[in-house]
Amino acid sequence: MKTIVILSTEPWGKMLLSKMHYAIELAKLEQKVYFVNPPVNENFSTLIQKGNMVSGVQLLYMKPLKHALFLRHKVFPLYKLIMRRYANRIRMITGGKIDELWNFNPHSFPDVKAFEASKNILLLYDFYKGRHVEFAVKQADIVFSPSQLILDYYKRFNPASHFLQHGLGASFVKFSKESLQSLTNSKQGELKKVGYTGNLLRQAIHTNLLQQIISAHPGIEFHIWGPYTKVGNNVTDINENLHTDLKQFISFLQKTTHVFLHGVTEQEALAKAMQDMDVFLFVYSANADMNAASNSHKLLEYISTGKTVVSTYVSTYKGTALLEMCKDENELPALFNQVKDNISQYNSIDKQQARISYALNNSYAAQIDKIEKLLYKK
């Protein structure tokens, strides 16, 4: 049994992100997993406090460090020294020995050597620049990212950098396998239901395009899962100010009768409900997204259903037939209409099989196996 510490940029909540999925999957492999939540606004008596056990994962919480941003960017040597105390406390809780450190949070913990882990893995999911991130990249034994854009920038600091696609959660794997067995009985018809998942408070969403498509098709149901308020939202900073256009978009969705806002939904229920969709939408603005819309976790979940994904341009999927995407964002409504008018062709058995097979090859269990093989050069 290995002791694994996962450092996260987002707190554990109902909406599970990659780091939570990895923690759950590693715990299933009977590893001892500690999940370190980012600093929270609570008056802890110690630097690190133990929380609940969730899905076999021990949650840990950090006491916020005052003036952390100033220290990290202006007095980096002092910041590293202070954060070493946090690392030491985490090591004490784990029993003094860490086999693998999975660092999704180089902002709080750029100095991974402080954990004295046998192996240091850095996973970069968002394109942040800064001396502290460069420092973390240099210290890592290996670096992974689902964005080639991020890798192209940071590979100069560590040649042991690899592209690793997002992972597919266990609930989606289960329903994907079931769908693969029943595709021969599929009945193709008209487009009735369109799905969208994710944080609706994300500034990268091309709200004008999404609103345009929804308004043009009152006869189609648009089902949307994910947070649309700050209440119970573990992926949006509660102190972040929302733009007026985003507030107006949420209001439009709430008032439109053929839009169904399901809010944050547990993974099992979400995966099951998504199987009933005919098409999915991905509508990000490359200019507004920090990763230039180069990839997204939700896309693999869309693909796992076998159904067509109508999308703005996503560089990771260039040259594949997995998405129906357009390079010019303004062409998306026309592309959606084309898919709508030819839904039987776009959701053919062969195309659904190819999509589902691709997604299953990228389950979290499969991604862990890929990480371990590269990490230990098996």
Short mmCIF file of C-alpha atoms in Angstrom, two decimals:
data_model
loop_
_atom_site.label_atom_id
_atom_site.label_comp_id
_atom_site.label_asym_id
_atom_site.label_seq_id
_atom_site.Cartn_x
_atom_site.Cartn_y
_atom_site.Cartn_z
CA MET A 1 0.00 0.00 0.00
CA LYS A 2 1.32 3.42 -1.03
CA THR A 3 0.74 6.69 0.79
CA ILE A 4 -0.39 9.32 -1.71
CA VAL A 5 -0.97 13.03 -1.06
CA ILE A 6 -3.04 15.07 -3.53
CA LEU A 7 -2.76 18.87 -3.41
CA SER A 8 -5.85 20.53 -4.88
CA THR A 9 -6.72 24.01 -6.12
CA GLU A 10 -10.46 23.43 -5.51
CA PRO A 11 -12.20 22.18 -2.36
CA TRP A 12 -13.94 18.82 -2.33
CA GLY A 13 -17.63 19.26 -3.14
CA LYS A 14 -20.58 17.85 -5.05
CA MET A 15 -19.04 18.83 -8.39
CA LEU A 16 -16.13 16.42 -8.85
CA LEU A 17 -13.09 17.56 -10.80
CA SER A 18 -10.11 15.57 -12.08
CA LYS A 19 -8.23 15.68 -8.79
CA MET A 20 -11.22 14.29 -6.88
CA HIS A 21 -11.73 11.54 -9.45
CA TYR A 22 -8.07 10.55 -9.23
CA ALA A 23 -8.28 10.47 -5.43
CA ILE A 24 -11.32 8.18 -5.53
CA GLU A 25 -9.77 5.87 -8.12
CA LEU A 26 -6.49 5.63 -6.20
CA ALA A 27 -8.41 4.79 -3.02
CA LYS A 28 -10.17 1.99 -4.93
CA LEU A 29 -6.71 0.56 -5.61
CA GLU A 30 -6.33 0.33 -1.82
CA GLN A 31 -3.81 3.15 -1.62
CA LYS A 32 -3.79 5.44 1.41
CA VAL A 33 -4.94 8.74 -0.08
CA TYR A 34 -4.87 12.19 1.55
CA PHE A 35 -6.62 15.04 -0.26
CA VAL A 36 -5.40 18.53 0.74
CA ASN A 37 -8.06 21.18 0.11
CA PRO A 38 -6.90 24.74 -0.67
CA PRO A 39 -6.94 27.33 2.13
CA VAL A 40 -10.40 28.08 3.51
CA ASN A 41 -11.67 30.98 5.58
CA GLU A 42 -11.84 29.17 8.90
CA ASN A 43 -10.07 29.84 12.16
CA PHE A 44 -8.16 26.58 12.58
CA SER A 45 -6.03 26.02 15.63
CA THR A 46 -3.45 24.14 13.51
CA LEU A 47 -1.96 24.68 10.06
CA ILE A 48 -3.56 21.48 8.75
CA GLN A 49 -6.78 19.99 10.09
CA LYS A 50 -8.20 16.54 9.37
CA GLY A 51 -11.68 16.36 7.92
CA ASN A 52 -13.98 13.48 6.98
CA MET A 53 -13.21 10.32 5.06
CA VAL A 54 -15.02 10.46 1.70
CA SER A 55 -15.00 7.52 -0.74
CA GLY A 56 -11.97 6.11 1.08
CA VAL A 57 -10.11 9.44 0.86
CA GLN A 58 -8.93 11.35 3.94
CA LEU A 59 -9.73 15.05 3.54
CA LEU A 60 -7.31 17.64 4.95
CA TYR A 61 -7.91 21.39 5.27
CA MET A 62 -5.36 24.22 5.30
CA LYS A 63 -5.36 27.26 7.53
CA PRO A 64 -5.12 30.35 5.28
CA LEU A 65 -1.78 32.13 5.19
CA LYS A 66 -2.08 35.89 5.59
CA HIS A 67 -0.63 37.93 2.71
CA ALA A 68 0.06 34.72 0.78
CA LEU A 69 -0.02 36.39 -2.66
CA PHE A 70 2.37 39.15 -1.59
CA LEU A 71 4.79 36.68 -0.01
CA ARG A 72 4.71 34.30 -2.98
CA HIS A 73 5.33 36.96 -5.58
CA LYS A 74 7.48 39.44 -3.68
CA VAL A 75 9.33 37.44 -1.01
CA PHE A 76 9.49 33.97 -2.54
CA PRO A 77 12.29 32.57 -0.33
CA LEU A 78 10.31 33.48 2.80
CA TYR A 79 7.12 32.05 1.28
CA LYS A 80 8.85 28.72 0.61
CA LEU A 81 10.12 28.62 4.18
CA ILE A 82 6.64 29.24 5.61
CA MET A 83 4.99 26.66 3.36
CA ARG A 84 7.55 24.10 4.44
CA ARG A 85 5.82 24.18 7.83
CA TYR A 86 2.54 23.20 6.14
CA ALA A 87 4.30 20.38 4.29
CA ASN A 88 5.87 19.13 7.49
CA ARG A 89 2.48 19.08 9.19
CA ILE A 90 0.98 17.06 6.32
CA ARG A 91 3.88 14.61 6.51
CA MET A 92 3.25 14.16 10.23
CA ILE A 93 -0.41 13.34 9.57
CA THR A 94 0.49 10.78 6.90
CA GLY A 95 2.91 9.02 9.23
CA GLY A 96 6.11 10.65 8.00
CA LYS A 97 6.42 8.87 4.65
CA ILE A 98 4.86 9.92 1.34
CA ASP A 99 5.32 7.63 -1.64
CA GLU A 100 3.73 9.87 -4.26
CA LEU A 101 2.83 13.55 -4.23
CA TRP A 102 0.22 14.50 -6.84
CA ASN A 103 0.46 18.27 -7.05
CA PHE A 104 -2.47 20.01 -8.77
CA ASN A 105 -1.73 23.15 -6.73
CA PRO A 106 1.70 24.63 -7.51
CA HIS A 107 0.36 28.02 -6.38
CA SER A 108 0.20 27.07 -2.72
CA PHE A 109 2.96 24.45 -2.95
CA PRO A 110 5.66 25.28 -5.51
CA ASP A 111 8.39 23.76 -3.31
CA VAL A 112 7.37 20.10 -3.53
CA LYS A 113 10.74 18.90 -2.18
CA ALA A 114 9.49 20.01 1.24
CA PHE A 115 7.23 16.93 1.34
CA GLU A 116 10.19 14.58 0.93
CA ALA A 117 8.03 12.31 -1.23
CA SER A 118 9.62 9.44 -3.10
CA LYS A 119 7.99 10.66 -6.34
CA ASN A 120 6.70 14.13 -7.21
CA ILE A 121 4.04 14.40 -9.92
CA LEU A 122 2.91 17.81 -11.17
CA LEU A 123 -0.44 18.03 -12.99
CA LEU A 124 -1.11 21.33 -14.77
CA TYR A 125 -4.74 21.78 -15.76
CA ASP A 126 -4.89 25.56 -16.11
CA PHE A 127 -2.46 27.85 -17.91
CA TYR A 128 -1.05 30.04 -15.15
CA LYS A 129 2.33 31.68 -15.58
CA GLY A 130 4.70 32.71 -12.83
CA ARG A 131 8.03 32.02 -11.19
CA HIS A 132 6.38 29.79 -8.60
CA VAL A 133 4.88 27.52 -11.30
CA GLU A 134 8.23 27.35 -13.12
CA PHE A 135 9.86 26.39 -9.83
CA ALA A 136 7.34 23.58 -9.30
CA VAL A 137 7.84 22.31 -12.85
CA LYS A 138 11.60 22.14 -12.36
CA GLN A 139 11.25 20.24 -9.09
CA ALA A 140 8.79 17.63 -10.35
CA ASP A 141 9.91 14.15 -11.35
CA ILE A 142 7.30 14.22 -14.09
CA VAL A 143 4.73 16.70 -15.46
CA PHE A 144 1.33 15.95 -17.01
CA SER A 145 -1.23 18.18 -18.69
CA PRO A 146 -4.36 17.66 -20.80
CA SER A 147 -3.42 20.79 -22.77
CA GLN A 148 -0.64 20.78 -25.34
CA LEU A 149 -0.67 24.57 -25.09
CA ILE A 150 0.44 24.35 -21.44
CA LEU A 151 3.04 21.66 -22.20
CA ASP A 152 4.58 23.64 -25.06
CA TYR A 153 5.23 26.51 -22.66
CA TYR A 154 6.54 24.57 -19.66
CA LYS A 155 8.46 21.75 -21.33
CA ARG A 156 11.57 23.93 -21.50
CA PHE A 157 11.72 23.77 -17.69
CA ASN A 158 11.28 20.00 -17.49
CA PRO A 159 11.69 17.65 -20.48
CA ALA A 160 9.81 14.91 -18.59
CA SER A 161 6.50 16.53 -19.59
CA HIS A 162 3.70 14.51 -21.15
CA PHE A 163 0.26 15.04 -22.61
CA LEU A 164 -2.40 13.11 -20.70
CA GLN A 165 -6.02 13.32 -21.75
CA HIS A 166 -8.68 14.07 -19.17
CA GLY A 167 -10.06 11.01 -17.39
CA LEU A 168 -13.50 9.41 -17.49
CA GLY A 169 -15.15 8.80 -14.12
CA ALA A 170 -16.45 5.42 -12.97
CA SER A 171 -20.14 6.34 -13.37
CA PHE A 172 -19.60 7.36 -16.98
CA VAL A 173 -17.55 4.22 -17.63
CA LYS A 174 -20.43 2.08 -16.40
CA PHE A 175 -23.04 3.70 -18.63
CA SER A 176 -20.66 3.83 -21.61
CA LYS A 177 -20.14 0.09 -21.43
CA GLU A 178 -23.88 -0.47 -21.23
CA SER A 179 -24.48 1.80 -24.24
CA LEU A 180 -21.83 0.02 -26.26
CA GLN A 181 -23.72 -3.25 -25.77
CA SER A 182 -27.09 -1.83 -26.78
CA LEU A 183 -26.17 0.38 -29.74
CA THR A 184 -27.51 -2.14 -32.27
CA ASN A 185 -30.99 -1.45 -30.90
CA SER A 186 -30.66 2.33 -31.13
CA LYS A 187 -33.44 4.17 -32.93
CA GLN A 188 -32.37 7.30 -34.77
CA GLY A 189 -34.94 10.10 -35.01
CA GLU A 190 -35.23 13.84 -34.73
CA LEU A 191 -33.13 15.95 -32.40
CA LYS A 192 -35.19 16.44 -29.25
CA LYS A 193 -32.76 17.02 -26.39
CA VAL A 194 -29.49 18.95 -26.16
CA GLY A 195 -27.18 18.74 -23.15
CA TYR A 196 -24.64 21.07 -21.56
CA THR A 197 -22.67 20.52 -18.35
CA GLY A 198 -20.28 22.61 -16.29
CA ASN A 199 -19.96 25.75 -14.24
CA LEU A 200 -22.27 28.38 -15.75
CA LEU A 201 -20.40 31.10 -13.88
CA ARG A 202 -17.25 30.47 -15.94
CA GLN A 203 -16.31 33.60 -17.86
CA ALA A 204 -15.06 31.58 -20.84
CA ILE A 205 -18.56 30.55 -21.96
CA HIS A 206 -19.58 32.22 -25.22
CA THR A 207 -22.97 33.19 -23.79
CA ASN A 208 -24.15 35.10 -26.88
CA LEU A 209 -23.75 32.06 -29.11
CA LEU A 210 -25.39 29.72 -26.63
CA GLN A 211 -28.31 32.09 -26.15
CA GLN A 212 -28.66 32.46 -29.93
CA ILE A 213 -28.88 28.68 -30.46
CA ILE A 214 -31.35 28.20 -27.61
CA SER A 215 -33.60 31.05 -28.78
CA ALA A 216 -33.67 29.76 -32.36
CA HIS A 217 -34.97 26.32 -31.34
CA PRO A 218 -37.99 26.60 -29.02
CA GLY A 219 -39.06 23.05 -29.96
CA ILE A 220 -35.88 21.49 -28.55
CA GLU A 221 -35.25 20.84 -24.86
CA PHE A 222 -31.95 22.20 -23.53
CA HIS A 223 -30.83 20.39 -20.37
CA ILE A 224 -28.07 22.09 -18.37
CA TRP A 225 -26.26 20.59 -15.37
CA GLY A 226 -23.86 22.48 -13.14
CA PRO A 227 -23.76 25.44 -10.74
CA TYR A 228 -25.39 28.69 -11.82
CA THR A 229 -25.15 30.48 -8.45
CA LYS A 230 -22.35 30.78 -5.89
CA VAL A 231 -24.37 28.74 -3.38
CA GLY A 232 -22.85 25.27 -2.99
CA ASN A 233 -20.41 26.05 -5.79
CA ASN A 234 -16.98 24.48 -5.14
CA VAL A 235 -15.45 25.58 -8.46
CA THR A 236 -16.00 29.35 -8.37
CA ASP A 237 -14.42 31.77 -5.92
CA ILE A 238 -17.29 33.23 -3.85
CA ASN A 239 -15.41 36.57 -3.83
CA GLU A 240 -15.25 36.72 -7.62
CA ASN A 241 -17.38 39.43 -9.22
CA LEU A 242 -19.69 38.22 -11.99
CA HIS A 243 -19.92 40.26 -15.18
CA THR A 244 -23.28 41.82 -16.01
CA ASP A 245 -23.61 39.85 -19.26
CA LEU A 246 -23.15 36.58 -17.33
CA LYS A 247 -25.87 37.56 -14.86
CA GLN A 248 -28.16 38.43 -17.77
CA PHE A 249 -27.44 35.08 -19.40
CA ILE A 250 -28.34 33.16 -16.22
CA SER A 251 -31.56 35.17 -16.01
CA PHE A 252 -32.35 34.28 -19.64
CA LEU A 253 -31.86 30.57 -18.92
CA GLN A 254 -34.10 30.73 -15.84
CA LYS A 255 -36.92 32.42 -17.76
CA THR A 256 -36.79 30.28 -20.93
CA THR A 257 -39.39 27.52 -20.80
CA HIS A 258 -37.52 24.98 -22.97
CA VAL A 259 -34.37 25.27 -20.82
CA PHE A 260 -34.07 22.93 -17.83
CA LEU A 261 -31.52 23.97 -15.20
CA HIS A 262 -30.68 20.93 -13.08
CA GLY A 263 -27.95 22.56 -10.95
CA VAL A 264 -25.14 20.56 -9.38
CA THR A 265 -25.92 16.85 -9.73
CA GLU A 266 -24.22 13.81 -8.23
CA GLN A 267 -22.02 11.92 -10.71
CA GLU A 268 -24.16 8.77 -10.95
CA ALA A 269 -27.36 10.71 -11.61
CA LEU A 270 -25.59 13.05 -14.03
CA ALA A 271 -24.03 10.24 -16.04
CA LYS A 272 -27.37 8.46 -16.27
CA ALA A 273 -29.31 11.57 -17.34
CA MET A 274 -26.77 12.46 -20.01
CA GLN A 275 -27.39 9.18 -21.82
CA ASP A 276 -30.82 10.53 -22.83
CA MET A 277 -29.43 13.47 -24.80
CA ASP A 278 -29.21 13.54 -28.61
CA VAL A 279 -26.49 16.20 -28.90
CA PHE A 280 -24.15 18.11 -26.59
CA LEU A 281 -22.86 21.66 -26.87
CA PHE A 282 -19.44 23.05 -26.04
CA VAL A 283 -19.33 26.82 -26.46
CA TYR A 284 -16.13 28.41 -25.16
CA SER A 285 -14.46 31.56 -26.37
CA ALA A 286 -10.76 30.90 -27.07
CA ASN A 287 -10.04 34.56 -26.29
CA ALA A 288 -11.76 34.50 -22.89
CA ASP A 289 -10.60 31.06 -21.67
CA MET A 290 -7.29 30.90 -19.78
CA ASN A 291 -6.40 27.70 -21.68
CA ALA A 292 -7.49 29.12 -25.05
CA ALA A 293 -10.27 26.49 -24.99
CA SER A 294 -7.62 23.88 -25.83
CA ASN A 295 -9.41 21.11 -23.91
CA SER A 296 -12.08 20.51 -21.27
CA HIS A 297 -12.98 17.68 -18.92
CA LYS A 298 -16.65 17.81 -19.94
CA LEU A 299 -15.80 16.92 -23.54
CA LEU A 300 -14.68 13.40 -22.64
CA GLU A 301 -17.90 12.91 -20.67
CA TYR A 302 -19.90 14.11 -23.68
CA ILE A 303 -18.01 11.78 -25.99
CA SER A 304 -18.55 8.84 -23.62
CA THR A 305 -22.30 8.93 -24.34
CA GLY A 306 -21.60 8.29 -28.02
CA LYS A 307 -23.71 11.28 -29.04
CA THR A 308 -22.60 14.10 -31.31
CA VAL A 309 -20.79 17.06 -29.75
CA VAL A 310 -21.26 20.40 -31.54
CA SER A 311 -18.38 22.59 -30.51
CA THR A 312 -16.36 25.73 -30.95
CA TYR A 313 -12.73 25.03 -31.88
CA VAL A 314 -10.78 22.78 -29.47
CA SER A 315 -7.15 22.32 -30.53
CA THR A 316 -6.71 19.00 -28.68
CA TYR A 317 -9.29 17.36 -30.93
CA LYS A 318 -7.93 18.75 -34.17
CA GLY A 319 -7.65 16.01 -36.80
CA THR A 320 -10.11 13.70 -35.02
CA ALA A 321 -13.73 12.92 -35.85
CA LEU A 322 -14.75 13.05 -32.18
CA LEU A 323 -16.21 16.57 -32.26
CA GLU A 324 -18.17 18.50 -34.86
CA MET A 325 -16.39 21.81 -34.45
CA CYS A 326 -15.90 25.05 -36.34
CA LYS A 327 -12.84 27.26 -36.25
CA ASP A 328 -14.92 30.42 -36.68
CA GLU A 329 -17.11 30.73 -33.58
CA ASN A 330 -19.79 32.60 -35.50
CA GLU A 331 -20.41 29.53 -37.67
CA LEU A 332 -21.58 27.47 -34.68
CA PRO A 333 -25.35 28.14 -35.08
CA ALA A 334 -25.18 27.01 -38.72
CA LEU A 335 -23.23 23.90 -37.73
CA PHE A 336 -25.83 23.11 -35.07
CA ASN A 337 -28.59 23.38 -37.69
CA GLN A 338 -26.67 21.07 -40.01
CA VAL A 339 -26.37 18.44 -37.29
CA LYS A 340 -30.03 18.87 -36.34
CA ASP A 341 -31.16 18.28 -39.91
CA ASN A 342 -28.96 15.19 -40.28
CA ILE A 343 -29.05 13.74 -36.77
CA SER A 344 -29.32 10.10 -37.92
CA GLN A 345 -26.10 10.46 -39.87
CA TYR A 346 -24.21 12.20 -37.07
CA ASN A 347 -25.42 9.72 -34.46
CA SER A 348 -24.86 6.63 -36.60
CA ILE A 349 -23.95 3.39 -34.84
CA ASP A 350 -20.39 3.44 -36.20
CA LYS A 351 -19.77 7.00 -35.00
CA GLN A 352 -21.22 6.30 -31.57
CA GLN A 353 -19.05 3.19 -31.19
CA ALA A 354 -15.91 5.16 -32.10
CA ARG A 355 -16.69 7.90 -29.59
CA ILE A 356 -17.49 5.54 -26.73
CA SER A 357 -14.40 3.41 -27.37
CA TYR A 358 -12.18 6.49 -27.29
CA ALA A 359 -13.66 7.63 -23.98
CA LEU A 360 -13.30 4.19 -22.38
CA ASN A 361 -9.62 4.13 -23.33
CA ASN A 362 -9.23 7.23 -21.15
CA SER A 363 -10.89 6.09 -17.93
CA TYR A 364 -9.24 7.29 -14.71
CA ALA A 365 -8.07 3.73 -14.10
CA ALA A 366 -6.39 3.76 -17.52
CA GLN A 367 -4.85 7.21 -16.90
CA ILE A 368 -3.40 6.08 -13.56
CA ASP A 369 -1.83 3.12 -15.31
CA LYS A 370 -0.27 5.46 -17.91
CA ILE A 371 1.05 7.76 -15.17
CA GLU A 372 2.57 4.89 -13.20
CA LYS A 373 4.26 3.40 -16.26
CA LEU A 374 5.89 6.71 -17.16
CA LEU A 375 6.71 7.56 -13.57
CA TYR A 376 8.47 4.27 -12.90
CA LYS A 377 9.50 3.68 -16.55
CA LYS A 378 7.83 0.29 -16.69
#
